[in-house]
XYZ file of N, CA and C in Angstrom:
435
model
N -48.454 -14.883 51.076
C -49.375 -13.770 51.037
C -49.342 -13.072 49.668
N -48.133 -12.952 49.117
C -47.963 -12.314 47.815
C -48.690 -13.105 46.720
N -48.626 -14.422 46.794
C -49.301 -15.264 45.796
C -50.818 -15.131 45.913
N -51.324 -15.070 47.137
C -52.771 -14.906 47.337
C -53.211 -13.549 46.786
N -52.435 -12.501 47.067
C -52.752 -11.166 46.545
C -52.751 -11.187 45.019
N -51.783 -11.874 44.433
C -51.733 -11.985 42.976
C -52.951 -12.698 42.421
N -53.366 -13.765 43.081
C -54.547 -14.515 42.633
C -55.807 -13.652 42.716
N -55.925 -12.876 43.780
C -57.082 -11.977 43.927
C -57.090 -10.947 42.801
N -55.934 -10.401 42.493
C -55.849 -9.391 41.437
C -56.138 -9.977 40.052
N -55.665 -11.188 39.810
C -55.961 -11.848 38.536
C -57.471 -12.089 38.428
N -58.073 -12.574 39.497
C -59.519 -12.816 39.488
C -60.278 -11.511 39.253
N -59.836 -10.434 39.895
C -60.505 -9.145 39.722
C -60.323 -8.613 38.299
N -59.124 -8.746 37.759
C -58.878 -8.323 36.379
C -59.764 -9.068 35.399
N -59.879 -10.382 35.580
C -60.749 -11.185 34.717
C -62.220 -10.805 34.896
N -62.604 -10.501 36.133
C -63.973 -10.053 36.406
C -64.270 -8.757 35.660
N -63.337 -7.794 35.707
C -63.553 -6.514 35.020
C -63.705 -6.711 33.511
N -62.842 -7.537 32.952
C -62.919 -7.815 31.513
C -64.248 -8.495 31.178
N -64.638 -9.459 31.995
C -65.915 -10.159 31.775
C -67.096 -9.209 31.898
N -67.051 -8.322 32.867
C -68.132 -7.355 33.051
C -68.242 -6.439 31.833
N -67.112 -6.032 31.294
C -67.126 -5.200 30.089
C -67.778 -5.947 28.924
N -67.478 -7.218 28.795
C -68.079 -8.030 27.732
C -69.588 -8.132 27.947
N -70.013 -8.326 29.183
C -71.448 -8.424 29.490
C -72.167 -7.118 29.136
N -71.520 -5.982 29.391
C -72.145 -4.693 29.058
C -72.503 -4.642 27.578
N -71.618 -5.137 26.723
C -71.890 -5.100 25.285
C -72.786 -6.252 24.834
N -72.646 -7.415 25.458
C -73.409 -8.592 25.018
C -74.813 -8.642 25.610
N -74.936 -8.285 26.883
C -76.227 -8.354 27.569
C -76.385 -7.120 28.454
N -76.672 -5.984 27.857
C -76.734 -4.738 28.625
C -77.755 -4.752 29.761
N -78.858 -5.454 29.605
C -79.869 -5.499 30.668
C -79.320 -6.179 31.920
N -78.522 -7.227 31.732
C -77.911 -7.924 32.872
C -76.919 -6.997 33.571
N -76.107 -6.298 32.786
C -75.136 -5.370 33.358
C -75.850 -4.237 34.097
N -76.929 -3.746 33.532
C -77.680 -2.664 34.179
C -78.216 -3.104 35.533
N -78.768 -4.311 35.611
C -79.255 -4.828 36.907
C -78.123 -4.917 37.909
N -76.941 -5.362 37.443
C -75.785 -5.460 38.330
C -75.398 -4.076 38.863
N -75.289 -3.100 37.976
C -74.902 -1.752 38.397
C -75.952 -1.116 39.309
N -77.205 -1.398 39.059
C -78.274 -0.820 39.879
C -78.289 -1.387 41.301
N -77.626 -2.519 41.509
C -77.593 -3.105 42.846
C -76.554 -2.436 43.755
N -75.658 -1.618 43.186
C -74.629 -0.970 43.998
C -75.263 -0.044 45.029
N -74.810 -0.152 46.263
C -75.252 0.705 47.367
C -76.764 0.704 47.550
N -77.421 -0.365 47.142
C -78.880 -0.418 47.217
C -79.388 -0.795 48.603
N -78.523 -1.346 49.436
C -78.902 -1.724 50.802
C -77.654 -1.690 51.676
N -77.859 -1.784 52.965
C -76.709 -1.817 53.873
C -75.827 -3.026 53.575
N -76.448 -4.140 53.318
C -75.681 -5.356 53.019
C -74.843 -5.190 51.749
N -75.449 -4.644 50.701
C -74.711 -4.415 49.451
C -73.569 -3.430 49.687
N -73.836 -2.382 50.450
C -72.823 -1.371 50.748
C -71.612 -1.987 51.439
N -71.854 -2.726 52.510
C -70.729 -3.294 53.266
C -70.029 -4.413 52.489
N -70.767 -5.161 51.703
C -70.136 -6.183 50.859
C -69.204 -5.525 49.849
N -69.671 -4.449 49.224
C -68.828 -3.714 48.272
C -67.542 -3.235 48.939
N -67.670 -2.718 50.139
C -66.495 -2.149 50.819
C -65.502 -3.236 51.227
N -66.000 -4.379 51.649
C -65.097 -5.489 51.996
C -64.345 -5.968 50.756
N -65.056 -6.091 49.648
C -64.407 -6.505 48.396
C -63.376 -5.460 47.974
N -63.744 -4.187 48.060
C -62.800 -3.108 47.718
C -61.566 -3.142 48.622
N -61.770 -3.361 49.919
C -60.630 -3.455 50.840
C -59.712 -4.609 50.465
N -60.295 -5.728 50.109
C -59.528 -6.903 49.705
C -58.701 -6.613 48.453
N -59.307 -5.967 47.487
C -58.606 -5.637 46.247
C -57.533 -4.582 46.505
N -57.869 -3.546 47.256
C -56.895 -2.505 47.571
C -55.705 -3.049 48.342
N -55.979 -3.883 49.349
C -54.890 -4.485 50.129
C -54.041 -5.395 49.239
N -54.676 -6.114 48.332
C -53.930 -6.977 47.411
C -53.014 -6.153 46.513
N -53.494 -5.011 46.064
C -52.653 -4.133 45.250
C -51.448 -3.628 46.050
N -51.686 -3.253 47.289
C -50.591 -2.760 48.130
C -49.563 -3.866 48.371
N -50.039 -5.054 48.701
C -49.148 -6.183 48.981
C -48.362 -6.587 47.737
N -49.030 -6.667 46.612
C -48.421 -7.196 45.385
C -47.653 -6.139 44.585
N -47.911 -4.869 44.841
C -47.371 -3.798 43.996
C -45.850 -3.819 43.856
N -45.146 -4.223 44.879
C -43.676 -4.194 44.833
C -43.100 -5.060 43.714
N -43.817 -6.096 43.318
C -43.311 -6.973 42.261
C -44.112 -6.846 40.968
N -44.917 -5.788 40.881
C -45.716 -5.560 39.679
C -45.033 -4.537 38.781
N -45.456 -4.530 37.525
C -45.043 -3.487 36.601
C -45.589 -2.171 37.152
N -44.821 -1.120 37.135
C -45.193 0.189 37.669
C -45.643 0.095 39.138
N -44.745 -0.365 40.018
C -45.126 -0.604 41.413
C -45.672 0.622 42.138
N -45.128 1.791 41.899
C -45.605 2.989 42.603
C -47.036 3.334 42.214
N -47.362 3.160 40.947
C -48.717 3.465 40.478
C -49.720 2.503 41.101
N -49.411 1.203 41.063
C -50.345 0.222 41.633
C -50.433 0.348 43.153
N -49.326 0.717 43.805
C -49.362 0.950 45.255
C -50.277 2.122 45.562
N -50.157 3.197 44.792
C -50.985 4.383 45.006
C -52.462 4.068 44.762
N -52.756 3.338 43.697
C -54.151 2.949 43.413
C -54.691 2.103 44.574
N -53.884 1.166 45.073
C -54.296 0.343 46.208
C -54.586 1.182 47.441
N -53.734 2.158 47.718
C -53.939 3.033 48.884
C -55.213 3.852 48.743
N -55.468 4.374 47.551
C -56.690 5.157 47.309
C -57.924 4.285 47.517
N -57.878 3.063 47.021
C -59.021 2.153 47.184
C -59.248 1.842 48.660
N -58.177 1.518 49.384
C -58.315 1.188 50.809
C -58.840 2.390 51.593
N -58.248 3.566 51.385
C -58.669 4.751 52.141
C -60.116 5.139 51.824
N -60.493 5.108 50.557
C -61.876 5.460 50.212
C -62.859 4.431 50.756
N -62.452 3.178 50.803
C -63.325 2.136 51.369
C -63.506 2.332 52.865
N -62.428 2.690 53.549
C -62.523 2.940 54.994
C -63.442 4.122 55.288
N -63.338 5.175 54.468
C -64.228 6.326 54.639
C -65.676 5.898 54.430
N -65.939 5.100 53.387
C -67.304 4.655 53.117
C -67.831 3.709 54.199
N -66.947 2.925 54.794
C -67.384 2.034 55.882
C -67.789 2.851 57.106
N -67.051 3.915 57.370
C -67.333 4.747 58.536
C -68.529 5.679 58.330
N -68.826 6.008 57.086
C -69.980 6.872 56.786
C -71.255 6.033 56.821
N -72.367 6.656 57.159
C -73.641 5.911 57.114
C -73.906 5.409 55.699
N -74.352 4.176 55.575
C -74.539 3.577 54.254
C -75.577 4.341 53.435
N -76.502 5.033 54.116
C -77.531 5.789 53.401
C -76.905 6.915 52.569
N -75.790 7.473 53.028
C -75.111 8.520 52.250
C -74.627 7.935 50.927
N -74.034 6.755 50.995
C -73.564 6.075 49.795
C -74.757 5.751 48.891
N -75.853 5.340 49.498
C -77.062 5.017 48.744
C -77.584 6.261 48.002
N -77.647 7.408 48.709
C -78.133 8.644 48.073
C -77.211 9.067 46.929
N -75.904 8.919 47.137
C -74.941 9.234 46.090
C -75.160 8.312 44.885
N -75.353 7.020 45.171
C -75.615 6.043 44.115
C -76.875 6.363 43.330
N -77.894 6.863 44.014
C -79.145 7.236 43.348
C -78.904 8.311 42.286
N -77.950 9.196 42.549
C -77.644 10.269 41.597
C -76.711 9.796 40.487
N -75.769 8.917 40.823
C -74.723 8.517 39.882
C -75.153 7.356 38.982
N -75.913 6.412 39.512
C -76.286 5.230 38.715
C -76.968 5.563 37.390
N -77.919 6.506 37.350
C -78.533 6.814 36.039
C -77.509 7.326 35.014
N -76.542 8.100 35.475
C -75.487 8.593 34.580
C -74.646 7.413 34.090
N -74.302 6.528 35.015
C -73.520 5.336 34.669
C -74.262 4.489 33.637
N -75.538 4.288 33.843
C -76.328 3.455 32.929
C -76.374 4.096 31.531
N -76.540 5.424 31.475
C -76.579 6.112 30.178
C -75.254 5.998 29.432
N -74.160 5.937 30.180
C -72.824 5.885 29.567
C -72.142 4.533 29.837
N -72.942 3.503 29.949
C -72.455 2.184 30.335
C -71.383 1.646 29.378
N -71.533 1.868 28.089
C -70.557 1.337 27.127
C -69.222 2.058 27.247
N -69.260 3.339 27.487
C -68.019 4.085 27.711
C -67.337 3.599 28.992
N -68.132 3.405 30.035
C -67.617 2.874 31.299
C -67.009 1.488 31.084
N -67.660 0.672 30.257
C -67.169 -0.683 29.985
C -65.798 -0.650 29.316
N -65.587 0.305 28.444
C -64.267 0.429 27.807
C -63.204 0.719 28.864
N -63.538 1.589 29.814
C -62.612 1.912 30.902
C -62.319 0.726 31.802
N -63.356 -0.023 32.180
C -63.092 -1.165 33.068
C -62.373 -2.287 32.328
N -62.633 -2.412 31.028
C -61.895 -3.391 30.229
C -60.412 -3.016 30.213
N -60.129 -1.748 29.960
C -58.738 -1.276 29.919
C -58.054 -1.464 31.274
N -58.760 -1.153 32.353
C -58.154 -1.332 33.677
C -57.933 -2.809 33.974
N -58.865 -3.668 33.586
C -58.700 -5.109 33.784
C -57.478 -5.637 33.052
N -57.309 -5.211 31.799
C -56.143 -5.631 31.017
C -54.861 -5.091 31.647
N -54.877 -3.826 32.048
C -53.713 -3.215 32.690
C -53.355 -3.928 33.992
N -54.356 -4.284 34.747
C -54.138 -5.003 36.004
C -53.510 -6.370 35.739
N -54.029 -7.107 34.771
C -53.451 -8.411 34.431
C -52.024 -8.254 33.926
N -51.795 -7.239 33.111
C -50.440 -6.986 32.627
C -49.512 -6.679 33.803
N -49.984 -5.867 34.724
C -49.181 -5.523 35.895
C -48.811 -6.737 36.727
N -49.742 -7.646 36.894
C -49.485 -8.849 37.686
C -48.555 -9.805 36.944
N -48.834 -10.046 35.659
C -48.073 -11.061 34.926
C -46.739 -10.578 34.384
N -46.533 -9.285 34.335
C -45.231 -8.795 33.884
C -44.314 -8.538 35.071
N -44.706 -9.055 36.213
C -43.927 -8.859 37.437
C -42.522 -9.423 37.269
N -41.593 -8.705 37.819
C -40.208 -9.156 37.811
C -39.965 -9.877 39.123
N -39.541 -11.106 39.016
C -39.273 -11.880 40.221
C -38.081 -11.285 40.953
N -38.185 -11.121 42.280
C -37.048 -10.591 43.038
C -35.839 -11.519 42.958
N -36.070 -12.778 42.613
C -34.963 -13.736 42.521
C -34.389 -13.817 41.107
N -34.968 -13.103 40.152
C -34.523 -13.210 38.763
C -33.060 -12.806 38.609
N -32.654 -11.730 39.258
C -31.265 -11.280 39.154
C -30.334 -12.303 39.786
N -30.706 -12.825 40.951
C -29.882 -13.823 41.645
C -29.721 -15.065 40.781
N -30.818 -15.537 40.204
C -30.778 -16.744 39.375
C -29.892 -16.496 38.137
N -30.065 -15.321 37.525
C -29.285 -14.983 36.345
C -27.794 -14.931 36.657
N -27.432 -14.314 37.774
C -26.023 -14.217 38.150
C -25.469 -15.600 38.473
N -26.233 -16.416 39.181
C -25.802 -17.761 39.545
C -25.567 -18.605 38.298
N -26.491 -18.528 37.347
C -26.338 -19.303 36.113
C -25.129 -18.820 35.305
N -24.915 -17.522 35.270
C -23.778 -16.972 34.528
C -22.461 -17.382 35.153
N -22.405 -17.377 36.476
C -21.170 -17.750 37.174
C -20.861 -19.238 36.959
N -21.881 -20.035 36.822
C -21.700 -21.465 36.641
C -21.133 -21.805 35.273
N -21.236 -20.908 34.312
C -20.748 -21.147 32.955
C -19.315 -20.774 32.919
């Protein structure tokens, strides 16, 4: 389960970095992508399922990640906010999106810098993980010498 959570987080980190690149390379494509958020019930529930998957992956994987408490907390916030959005009528999310999307589009490059940074931080968190067996292996190898 931990390996699957790690793979999901790596894929999400790479997605965030790629999305940031698209914002600068092809802003019209990125704008269409952002405008699709909360645009229909299907988009709303798909977003929430993906968010739940990412949040749960953060919670599962956080114990072996760099800064485990921070990533655990971020995972919990994502899961809880997704559950609230799933329980709320999707039209509320849609109305909120109608107000926020134009602001996001106007500041898309600034947003891209943030998602790029989070993507890099997420990848660093996953790949700088300390194996729970590292201490055992180190002690075993030292004793053998």
